[in-house]
C-alpha positions as CSV (number, residue, x, y, z in Angstrom):
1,X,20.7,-61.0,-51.6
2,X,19.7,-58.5,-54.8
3,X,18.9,-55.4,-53.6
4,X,19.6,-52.7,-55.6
5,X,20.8,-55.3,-58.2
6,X,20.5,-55.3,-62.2
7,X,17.6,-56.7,-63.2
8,X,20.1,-58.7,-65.8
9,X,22.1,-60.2,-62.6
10,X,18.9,-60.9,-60.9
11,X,17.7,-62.9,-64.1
12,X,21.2,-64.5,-64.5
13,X,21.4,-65.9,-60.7
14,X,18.0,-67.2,-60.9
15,X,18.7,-69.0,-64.2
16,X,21.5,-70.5,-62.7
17,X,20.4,-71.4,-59.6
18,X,17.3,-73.2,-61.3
19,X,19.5,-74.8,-63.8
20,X,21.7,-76.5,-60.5
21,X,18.6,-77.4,-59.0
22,X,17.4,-79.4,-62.5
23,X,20.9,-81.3,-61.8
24,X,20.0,-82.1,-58.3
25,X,23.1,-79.9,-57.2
26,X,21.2,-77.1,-55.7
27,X,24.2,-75.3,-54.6
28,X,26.7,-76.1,-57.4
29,X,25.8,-72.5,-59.0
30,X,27.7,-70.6,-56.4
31,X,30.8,-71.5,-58.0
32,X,30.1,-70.7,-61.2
33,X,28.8,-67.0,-60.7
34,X,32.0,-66.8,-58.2
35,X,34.1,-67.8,-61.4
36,X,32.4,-66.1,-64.0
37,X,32.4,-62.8,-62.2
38,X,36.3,-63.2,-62.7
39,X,37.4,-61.1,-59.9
40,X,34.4,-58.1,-60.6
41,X,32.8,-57.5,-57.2
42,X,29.6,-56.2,-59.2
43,X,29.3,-59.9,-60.6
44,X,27.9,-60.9,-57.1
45,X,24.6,-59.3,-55.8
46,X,25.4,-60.1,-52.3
47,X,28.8,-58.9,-52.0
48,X,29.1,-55.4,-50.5
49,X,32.6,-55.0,-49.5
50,X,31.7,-54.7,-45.7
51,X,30.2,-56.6,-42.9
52,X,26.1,-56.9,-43.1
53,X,24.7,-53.7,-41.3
54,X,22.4,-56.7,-39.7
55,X,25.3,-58.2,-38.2
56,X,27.1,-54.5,-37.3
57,X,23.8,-53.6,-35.3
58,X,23.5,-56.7,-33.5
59,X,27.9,-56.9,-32.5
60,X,27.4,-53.0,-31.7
61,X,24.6,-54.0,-28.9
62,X,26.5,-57.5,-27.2
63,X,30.2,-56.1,-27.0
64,X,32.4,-57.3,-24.8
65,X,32.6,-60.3,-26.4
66,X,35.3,-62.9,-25.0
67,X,38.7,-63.6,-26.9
68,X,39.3,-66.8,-28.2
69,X,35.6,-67.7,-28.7
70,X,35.1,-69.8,-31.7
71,X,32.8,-68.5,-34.5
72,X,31.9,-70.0,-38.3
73,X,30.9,-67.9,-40.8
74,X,28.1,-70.0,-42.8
75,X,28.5,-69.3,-47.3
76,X,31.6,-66.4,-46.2
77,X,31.2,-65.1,-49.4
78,X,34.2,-62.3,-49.9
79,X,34.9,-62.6,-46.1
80,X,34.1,-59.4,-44.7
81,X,31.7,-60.5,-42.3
82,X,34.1,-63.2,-40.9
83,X,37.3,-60.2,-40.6
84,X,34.8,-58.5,-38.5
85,X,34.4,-60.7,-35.7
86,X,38.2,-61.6,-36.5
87,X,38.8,-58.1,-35.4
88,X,36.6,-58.5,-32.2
89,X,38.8,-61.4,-30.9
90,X,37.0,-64.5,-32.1
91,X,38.6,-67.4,-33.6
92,X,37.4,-67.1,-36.9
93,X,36.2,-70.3,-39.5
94,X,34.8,-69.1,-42.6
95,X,33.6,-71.8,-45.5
96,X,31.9,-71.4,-48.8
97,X,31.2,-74.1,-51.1
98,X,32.6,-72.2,-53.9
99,X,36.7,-72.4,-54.2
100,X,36.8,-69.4,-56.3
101,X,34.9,-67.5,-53.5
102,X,37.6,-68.6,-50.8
103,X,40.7,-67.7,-53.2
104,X,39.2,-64.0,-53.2
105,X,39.1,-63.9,-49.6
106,X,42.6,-65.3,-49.1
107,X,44.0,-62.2,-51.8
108,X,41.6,-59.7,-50.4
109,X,42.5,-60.5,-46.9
110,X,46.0,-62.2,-46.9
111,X,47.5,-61.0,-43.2
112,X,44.0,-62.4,-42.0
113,X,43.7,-65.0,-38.8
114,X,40.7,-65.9,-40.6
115,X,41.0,-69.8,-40.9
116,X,38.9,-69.7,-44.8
117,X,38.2,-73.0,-46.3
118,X,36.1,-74.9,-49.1
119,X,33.4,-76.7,-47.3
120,X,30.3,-78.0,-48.4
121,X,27.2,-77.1,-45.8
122,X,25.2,-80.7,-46.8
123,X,29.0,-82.4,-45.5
124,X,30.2,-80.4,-42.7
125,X,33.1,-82.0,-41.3
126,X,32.5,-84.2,-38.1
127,X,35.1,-82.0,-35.7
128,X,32.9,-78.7,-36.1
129,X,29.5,-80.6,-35.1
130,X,28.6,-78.4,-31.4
131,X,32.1,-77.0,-32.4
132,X,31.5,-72.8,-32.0
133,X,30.1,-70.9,-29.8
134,X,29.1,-68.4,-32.5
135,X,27.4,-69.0,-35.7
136,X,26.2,-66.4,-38.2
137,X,24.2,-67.5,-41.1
138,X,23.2,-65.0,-43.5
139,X,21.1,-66.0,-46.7
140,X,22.3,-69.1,-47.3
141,X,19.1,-71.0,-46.6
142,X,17.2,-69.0,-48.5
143,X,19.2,-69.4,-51.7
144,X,18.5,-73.4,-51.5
145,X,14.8,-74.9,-52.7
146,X,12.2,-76.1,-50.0
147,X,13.2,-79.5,-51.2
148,X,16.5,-79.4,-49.3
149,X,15.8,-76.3,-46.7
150,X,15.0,-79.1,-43.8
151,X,18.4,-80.6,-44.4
152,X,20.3,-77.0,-44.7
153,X,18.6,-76.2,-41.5
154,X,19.8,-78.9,-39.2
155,X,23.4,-78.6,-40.9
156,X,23.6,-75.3,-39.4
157,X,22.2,-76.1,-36.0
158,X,24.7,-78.6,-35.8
159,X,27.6,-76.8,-35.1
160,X,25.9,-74.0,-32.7
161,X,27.4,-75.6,-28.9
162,X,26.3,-75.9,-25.8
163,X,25.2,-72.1,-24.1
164,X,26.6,-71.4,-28.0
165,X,24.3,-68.4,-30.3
166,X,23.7,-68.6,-33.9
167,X,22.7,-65.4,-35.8
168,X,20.1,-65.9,-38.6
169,X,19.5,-63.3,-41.4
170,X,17.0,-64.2,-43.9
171,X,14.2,-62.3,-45.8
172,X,10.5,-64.0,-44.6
173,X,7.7,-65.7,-46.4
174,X,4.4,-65.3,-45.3
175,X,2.9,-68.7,-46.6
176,X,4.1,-72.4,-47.1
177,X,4.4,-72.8,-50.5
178,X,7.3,-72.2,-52.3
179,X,7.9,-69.2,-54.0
180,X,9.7,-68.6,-57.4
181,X,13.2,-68.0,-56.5
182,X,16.3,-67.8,-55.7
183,X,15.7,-66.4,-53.1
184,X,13.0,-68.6,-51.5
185,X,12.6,-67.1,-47.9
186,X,12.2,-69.0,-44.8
187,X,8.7,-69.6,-43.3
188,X,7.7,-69.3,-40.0
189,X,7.2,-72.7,-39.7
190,X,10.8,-73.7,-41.3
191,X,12.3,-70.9,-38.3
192,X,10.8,-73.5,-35.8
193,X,12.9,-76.1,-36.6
194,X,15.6,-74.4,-34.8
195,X,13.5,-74.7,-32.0
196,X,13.4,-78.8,-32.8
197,X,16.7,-79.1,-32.5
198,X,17.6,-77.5,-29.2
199,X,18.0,-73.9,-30.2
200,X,16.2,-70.9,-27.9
201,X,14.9,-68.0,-30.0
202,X,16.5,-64.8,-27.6
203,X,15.6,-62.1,-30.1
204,X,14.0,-61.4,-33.4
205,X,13.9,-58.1,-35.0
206,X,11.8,-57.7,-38.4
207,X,13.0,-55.1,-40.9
208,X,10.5,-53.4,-43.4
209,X,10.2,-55.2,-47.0
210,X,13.4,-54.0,-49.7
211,X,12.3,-51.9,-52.3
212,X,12.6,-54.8,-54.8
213,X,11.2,-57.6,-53.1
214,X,7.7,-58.0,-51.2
215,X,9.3,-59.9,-48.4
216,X,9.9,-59.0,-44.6
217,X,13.7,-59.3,-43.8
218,X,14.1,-61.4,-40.1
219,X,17.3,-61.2,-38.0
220,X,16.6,-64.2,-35.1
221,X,19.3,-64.6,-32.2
222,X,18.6,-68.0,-31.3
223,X,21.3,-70.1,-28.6
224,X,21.5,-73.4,-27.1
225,X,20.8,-74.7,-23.9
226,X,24.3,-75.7,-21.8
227,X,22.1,-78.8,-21.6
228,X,21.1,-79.4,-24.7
């Protein structure tokens, strides 16, 4: 999330993200920078018109993967990441809160097998809970305040089944108080409650800190038990 942003869209996020949280809808400002960017790609910092080189990496190194596995997409975004494991032979769900976000996937990507839908990640619906057997969350955490991060956390190790992985991207704090944001990276102590609720950290690779930002970036392949 940011880099190599305008300091202008940097302010602008932040402003709305804080305003949301004042409202006690933390994530209700996703929609409205979706709809305000009005179809301009450079109106979203995250959105880089191809699948996260995090994500590329990690696909490049676990191939073959089996067809027909079921993966979610966590905050899709413009959909890139999810038409990329689409094109590996998984069954693709993607969900963002914002319905302006999932409209842009469906015209950007409207041959896709890419099942894109308008879901909200504090009300997942009950069918997907231990429903795929890969999950890939990318930054949405850390674009939601400590307040509700516990709650955010345990949505998305809900839906990870049994002997299923979940993909974690997220830029790292290095204490427990919270920063200003967005973003607010994840602590080490918030990563262990994956561990709390069955998941198995497999592998954790730490990237250097972005040129705009003093935070580590984390990439953590955790998966759960078959027994869990």
């Amino acid at each position: 999330m940011f880099e190599q942003q305008p300091q202008n869209l940097q302010l602008h996020v932040q402003q709305l993200a804080n305003e949301a949280l004042q409202k006690a809808e933390p994530s209700a400002w996703f929609e409205v920078l979706y709809a305000e960017a009005q179809g301009d790609t450079t109106q979203i910092p995250w959105a880089k018109l191809s699948p996260h080189p995090y994500l590329q990496e990690w696909l490049a190194h676990h191939q073959p993967f089996v067809k027909g596995q079921k993966a979610l997409i966590i905050g899709c975004g413009l959909g890139d990441d999810a038409e990329a494991l689409a094109k590996l032979g998984f069954e693709v769900t993607a969900f963002d809160i914002s319905a302006t976000a999932i409209t842009w996937c469906h015209q950007r990507f409207p041959d896709s097998s890419v099942n894109y839908v308008v879901a909200d990640l504090f009300a997942l619906p009950a069918q997907w809970q231990l429903g795929f057997d890969f999950v890939f969350e990318c930054r949405n955490i850390q674009a939601l305040p400590l307040n509700v991060r516990s709650g955010a956390i345990s949505s998305v190790a809900s839906v990870v089944a049994h002997s299923g992985v979940i993909l974690l991207i997220s830029y790292l704090r290095d204490i427990e108080v919270q920063p200003s944001g967005p973003p607010w990276p994840l602590s080490e102590l918030e990563l262990k409650q994956f561990e709390s609720l069955g998941l198995q950290e497999v592998e954790k690779t730490v990237y250097q800190e972005s040129e705009q930002f003093d935070f580590k970036q984390v990439r953590i392949e955790y998966q759960r038990s078959s027994l869990a």
